[in-house]
CSV table of C-alpha atoms in Angstrom, one decimal:
chain,number,residue,atom,x,y,z
A,1136,ALA,CA,0.0,0.0,0.0
A,1137,GLN,CA,1.1,3.5,-0.7
A,1138,SER,CA,2.2,5.7,2.2
A,1139,VAL,CA,3.6,9.1,2.9
A,1140,THR,CA,6.1,10.3,5.5
A,1141,GLN,CA,6.5,13.9,6.3
A,1142,LEU,CA,9.8,14.6,8.1
A,1143,GLY,CA,9.3,17.1,10.9
A,1144,SER,CA,6.0,17.8,12.6
A,1145,HIS,CA,7.0,21.4,13.0
A,1146,VAL,CA,9.2,23.7,10.8
A,1147,SER,CA,10.1,27.2,12.0
A,1148,VAL,CA,11.5,29.8,9.6
A,1149,SER,CA,11.9,33.6,9.7
A,1150,GLU,CA,9.9,35.8,7.4
A,1151,GLY,CA,11.7,36.0,4.0
A,1152,ALA,CA,13.6,32.8,4.5
A,1153,LEU,CA,13.4,29.7,2.4
A,1154,VAL,CA,10.7,27.2,3.2
A,1155,LEU,CA,11.4,23.5,2.8
A,1156,LEU,CA,8.9,20.9,3.8
A,1157,ARG,CA,9.9,17.3,3.3
A,1158,CYS,CA,7.7,14.5,1.9
A,1159,ASN,CA,8.7,10.9,1.0
A,1160,TYR,CA,6.4,8.4,-0.4
A,1161,SER,CA,6.2,4.7,-1.0
A,1162,SER,CA,4.5,3.4,-4.0
A,1163,SER,CA,4.7,0.4,-6.2
A,1164,VAL,CA,3.4,2.3,-9.2
A,1165,PRO,CA,3.9,5.8,-10.6
A,1166,PRO,CA,2.3,7.9,-8.0
A,1167,TYR,CA,-0.1,10.8,-8.1
A,1168,LEU,CA,1.2,13.3,-5.4
A,1169,PHE,CA,-0.4,16.3,-3.8
A,1170,TRP,CA,0.3,19.0,-1.3
A,1171,TYR,CA,-2.6,20.5,0.6
A,1172,VAL,CA,-2.6,23.4,3.1
A,1173,GLN,CA,-4.9,23.8,6.1
A,1174,TYR,CA,-5.3,27.2,7.7
A,1175,PRO,CA,-6.7,27.4,11.3
A,1176,ASN,CA,-10.3,26.4,11.6
A,1177,GLN,CA,-10.6,25.6,7.9
A,1178,GLY,CA,-10.6,22.5,5.6
A,1179,LEU,CA,-7.7,21.5,3.5
A,1180,GLN,CA,-7.0,23.3,0.2
A,1181,LEU,CA,-5.0,22.1,-2.7
A,1182,LEU,CA,-1.6,23.8,-3.2
A,1183,LEU,CA,-0.3,21.7,-6.1
A,1184,LYS,CA,-0.3,18.2,-7.6
A,1185,TYR,CA,1.9,16.0,-9.7
A,1186,THR,CA,0.4,13.5,-12.1
A,1187,THR,CA,2.6,13.0,-15.1
A,1188,GLY,CA,5.0,15.1,-17.2
A,1189,ALA,CA,7.1,17.9,-15.8
A,1190,THR,CA,8.7,16.9,-12.4
A,1191,LEU,CA,8.8,20.5,-11.1
A,1192,VAL,CA,5.3,21.5,-10.2
A,1193,LYS,CA,4.2,25.1,-9.5
A,1194,GLY,CA,1.3,25.8,-7.2
A,1195,ILE,CA,-0.5,28.7,-5.6
A,1196,ASN,CA,1.1,31.3,-3.3
A,1197,GLY,CA,4.6,30.9,-4.8
A,1198,PHE,CA,5.0,27.2,-3.6
A,1199,GLU,CA,6.5,24.6,-5.8
A,1200,ALA,CA,7.5,20.9,-5.4
A,1201,GLU,CA,9.8,18.6,-7.3
A,1202,PHE,CA,9.0,14.9,-7.9
A,1203,LYS,CA,12.2,12.9,-7.6
A,1204,LYS,CA,11.5,9.3,-8.5
A,1205,SER,CA,15.1,8.1,-7.5
A,1206,GLU,CA,14.6,9.6,-4.1
A,1207,THR,CA,10.9,8.8,-3.8
A,1208,SER,CA,10.5,12.4,-2.6
A,1209,PHE,CA,8.1,15.3,-3.3
A,1210,HIS,CA,9.5,18.1,-1.2
A,1211,LEU,CA,7.6,21.5,-1.0
A,1212,THR,CA,9.5,24.7,-1.3
A,1213,LYS,CA,9.0,28.5,-1.3
A,1214,PRO,CA,11.9,30.9,-1.8
A,1215,SER,CA,10.6,33.5,0.7
A,1216,ALA,CA,8.3,32.9,3.6
A,1217,HIS,CA,5.4,35.2,4.4
A,1218,MET,CA,3.6,35.5,7.7
A,1219,SER,CA,0.5,34.4,5.9
A,1220,ASP,CA,2.1,31.0,5.1
A,1221,ALA,CA,1.8,29.9,8.7
A,1222,ALA,CA,-0.4,26.8,8.5
A,1223,GLU,CA,-0.5,23.0,8.5
A,1224,TYR,CA,0.8,21.4,5.3
A,1225,PHE,CA,-0.1,17.8,4.2
A,1226,CYS,CA,1.5,15.7,1.6
A,1227,ALA,CA,-0.7,13.0,0.0
A,1228,VAL,CA,-0.4,10.1,-2.3
A,1229,ILE,CA,-3.1,8.3,-4.2
A,1230,THR,CA,-3.9,4.7,-3.2
A,1231,ALA,CA,-5.9,2.6,-5.5
A,1232,SER,CA,-8.5,0.5,-3.7
A,1233,GLY,CA,-11.0,-1.7,-5.6
A,1234,GLY,CA,-11.4,0.8,-8.4
A,1235,SER,CA,-11.4,3.7,-6.0
A,1236,TYR,CA,-8.7,6.3,-5.7
A,1237,ILE,CA,-8.1,7.2,-2.1
A,1238,PRO,CA,-5.7,10.1,-1.0
A,1239,THR,CA,-3.5,8.9,1.8
A,1240,PHE,CA,-2.2,11.8,3.8
A,1241,GLY,CA,1.0,12.3,5.8
A,1242,ARG,CA,0.8,13.4,9.5
A,1243,GLY,CA,1.3,17.0,8.5
A,1244,THR,CA,3.9,19.6,9.1
A,1245,SER,CA,3.1,22.8,10.9
A,1246,LEU,CA,4.9,25.8,9.4
A,1247,ILE,CA,5.7,28.5,11.9
A,1248,VAL,CA,6.9,31.9,10.5
A,1249,HIS,CA,8.7,34.3,12.7
A,1250,PRO,CA,8.7,38.1,12.0
B,212,ASP,CA,-16.4,29.0,0.5
B,213,SER,CA,-15.2,25.7,-1.0
B,214,GLY,CA,-18.6,24.6,-2.1
B,215,VAL,CA,-18.7,21.6,0.2
B,216,THR,CA,-21.1,22.2,3.1
B,217,GLN,CA,-20.8,20.4,6.4
B,218,THR,CA,-23.2,20.6,9.3
B,219,PRO,CA,-23.1,21.0,12.2
B,220,LYS,CA,-19.8,22.9,12.7
B,221,HIS,CA,-19.6,22.0,16.3
B,222,LEU,CA,-21.2,19.3,18.3
B,223,ILE,CA,-20.8,18.4,22.0
B,224,THR,CA,-22.4,15.2,23.3
B,225,ALA,CA,-22.0,12.6,25.9
B,226,THR,CA,-20.5,9.1,25.8
B,227,GLY,CA,-22.9,6.4,24.6
B,228,GLN,CA,-24.8,8.9,22.4
B,229,ARG,CA,-25.4,8.8,18.7
B,230,VAL,CA,-24.8,11.7,16.3
B,231,THR,CA,-25.2,12.4,12.6
B,232,LEU,CA,-22.9,14.5,10.5
B,233,ARG,CA,-24.1,15.8,7.2
B,234,CYS,CA,-22.2,16.8,4.0
B,235,SER,CA,-23.4,18.4,0.8
B,236,PRO,CA,-20.8,18.0,-2.0
B,237,ARG,CA,-19.7,20.6,-4.4
B,238,SER,CA,-22.1,21.0,-7.3
B,239,GLY,CA,-21.3,18.4,-10.0
B,240,ASP,CA,-19.2,16.2,-7.8
B,241,LEU,CA,-20.2,12.6,-7.5
B,242,SER,CA,-17.6,11.3,-5.0
B,243,VAL,CA,-17.8,11.9,-1.2
B,244,TYR,CA,-15.0,11.0,1.1
B,245,TRP,CA,-15.1,11.1,4.9
B,246,TYR,CA,-11.9,11.7,7.0
B,247,GLN,CA,-11.3,11.9,10.7
B,248,GLN,CA,-8.6,14.3,12.0
B,249,SER,CA,-7.2,13.9,15.5
B,250,LEU,CA,-4.0,15.0,17.1
B,251,ASP,CA,-2.7,11.5,17.6
B,252,GLN,CA,-3.9,9.8,14.4
B,253,GLY,CA,-3.6,12.6,11.9
B,254,LEU,CA,-6.0,12.5,8.9
B,255,GLN,CA,-7.5,9.0,8.7
B,256,PHE,CA,-9.6,7.9,5.7
B,257,LEU,CA,-13.0,6.5,6.8
B,258,ILE,CA,-15.1,5.8,3.7
B,259,HIS,CA,-15.7,6.8,0.1
B,260,TYR,CA,-19.0,6.9,-1.8
B,261,TYR,CA,-19.4,7.4,-5.6
B,262,ASN,CA,-22.8,8.3,-7.0
B,263,GLY,CA,-24.6,6.6,-4.1
B,264,GLU,CA,-22.5,3.5,-3.8
B,265,GLU,CA,-19.9,2.6,-1.3
B,266,ARG,CA,-16.5,2.3,-3.1
B,267,ALA,CA,-13.9,2.0,-0.4
B,268,LYS,CA,-13.6,1.6,3.4
B,269,GLY,CA,-10.7,2.7,5.5
B,270,ASN,CA,-10.2,2.7,9.2
B,271,ILE,CA,-13.9,3.1,10.0
B,272,LEU,CA,-15.2,1.6,13.2
B,273,GLU,CA,-18.2,-0.8,13.2
B,274,ARG,CA,-20.0,1.8,15.4
B,275,PHE,CA,-19.7,4.2,12.5
B,276,SER,CA,-21.8,4.1,9.3
B,277,ALA,CA,-22.4,6.3,6.3
B,278,GLN,CA,-24.5,6.6,3.3
B,279,GLN,CA,-24.9,8.8,0.2
B,280,PHE,CA,-28.3,9.7,-0.9
B,281,PRO,CA,-29.8,10.1,-4.4
B,282,ASP,CA,-29.3,13.9,-4.2
B,283,LEU,CA,-25.6,13.1,-3.5
B,284,HIS,CA,-25.5,14.5,0.0
B,285,SER,CA,-23.9,12.1,2.6
B,286,GLU,CA,-24.3,11.4,6.2
B,287,LEU,CA,-21.9,9.9,8.7
B,288,ASN,CA,-23.5,8.3,11.7
B,289,LEU,CA,-21.5,7.8,14.8
B,290,SER,CA,-23.0,5.7,17.6
B,291,SER,CA,-22.1,4.5,21.1
B,292,LEU,CA,-19.7,7.4,21.3
B,293,GLU,CA,-16.5,7.2,23.3
B,294,LEU,CA,-14.2,9.9,24.5
B,295,GLY,CA,-11.7,8.8,21.8
B,296,ASP,CA,-14.2,9.7,19.1
B,297,SER,CA,-13.6,13.4,19.8
B,298,ALA,CA,-12.1,14.7,16.6
B,299,LEU,CA,-12.6,16.9,13.5
B,300,TYR,CA,-14.6,15.1,10.8
B,301,PHE,CA,-14.0,16.2,7.3
B,302,CYS,CA,-16.1,15.6,4.2
B,303,ALA,CA,-14.5,16.1,0.8
B,304,SER,CA,-15.9,15.7,-2.7
B,305,SER,CA,-14.4,15.2,-6.1
B,306,GLY,CA,-15.5,14.1,-9.5
B,307,PRO,CA,-17.6,13.7,-11.6
B,308,ARG,CA,-15.2,11.0,-12.9
B,309,ARG,CA,-13.4,8.6,-10.7
B,310,ALA,CA,-9.8,9.3,-11.4
B,311,GLY,CA,-6.6,9.2,-9.5
B,312,ALA,CA,-5.7,12.7,-10.3
B,313,ASN,CA,-8.9,14.1,-8.9
B,314,VAL,CA,-8.4,16.9,-6.4
B,315,LEU,CA,-10.4,16.7,-3.2
B,316,THR,CA,-12.4,19.8,-2.2
B,317,PHE,CA,-12.8,19.8,1.6
B,318,GLY,CA,-15.5,21.2,3.7
B,319,ALA,CA,-14.7,23.2,6.9
B,320,GLY,CA,-15.3,20.1,9.1
B,321,SER,CA,-17.5,19.1,12.0
B,322,ARG,CA,-15.8,19.3,15.4
B,323,LEU,CA,-17.2,16.6,17.6
B,324,THR,CA,-16.5,16.7,21.4
B,325,VAL,CA,-17.5,13.7,23.5
B,326,LEU,CA,-17.7,14.3,27.2
C-alpha cells in the first residue's frame, strides 16, 4: 500500500527565509502526489499536484514541489516565507483500492513563520 | 467557501450517544470522502462513496456508518460514542469522474466533542 512520510512535525522559519517541507512516499506504481494546506479552523485546500510530465510543479502562493523518483520524494519549497504562510501542510499520495482512488495523507507539518 | 457544506460545525455530546454529521458535496461532484482528523492519528480515511454506492472503506469503526443519498449528500452516523471519538470530521468531494488525479475539495469540518 502507498504511504507518505513527512519529516518534521514542525518547521520554523523567519519571514523572508526559504521554506522546505519534506515528503517521502512509498508506491509500487507511478504515483499521483499532492500538497494540501490547512489554515486554522478551515478545511484542506490544494496547493499543487503531480500526475505526469514535468517533475517541477508550481502551485499557488509561490509554492512549488519537485517529484524525484530516484529519491521517492516530493518536497515542497517556497523561496521567501510570508507570515500568511503559517499553516499546516499535508502531503498526500493516491492509493488505488478496488477501483477507487483514495488520497492517503501524511501526518502533516506545521509551518511557523517568525517576524 | 469551498462549495462543500458540512453541518453541524460544532457538536458536544456525551459518551454512549449517537450523532449524525451531514455533508453536501460541491455541485457536479459525485464522490464523497469522509476523513477523521485527530492530534494522535492525523488524517484518517474513513469511507468513500461514488454516486450513491460505497466504493472503499478505510479505518472506519463498526460503530460508524455512512450513506450517500440520491441527491448526493452524505451522512456519517457515529453511535455508542466514546471519548476517543472526539475529533474533527471532514467531508471532501471530487468528480464527476473517478480518477486518480482528482483533487479533493474539503468542507470546513464538523468538530465533535464527546464528554
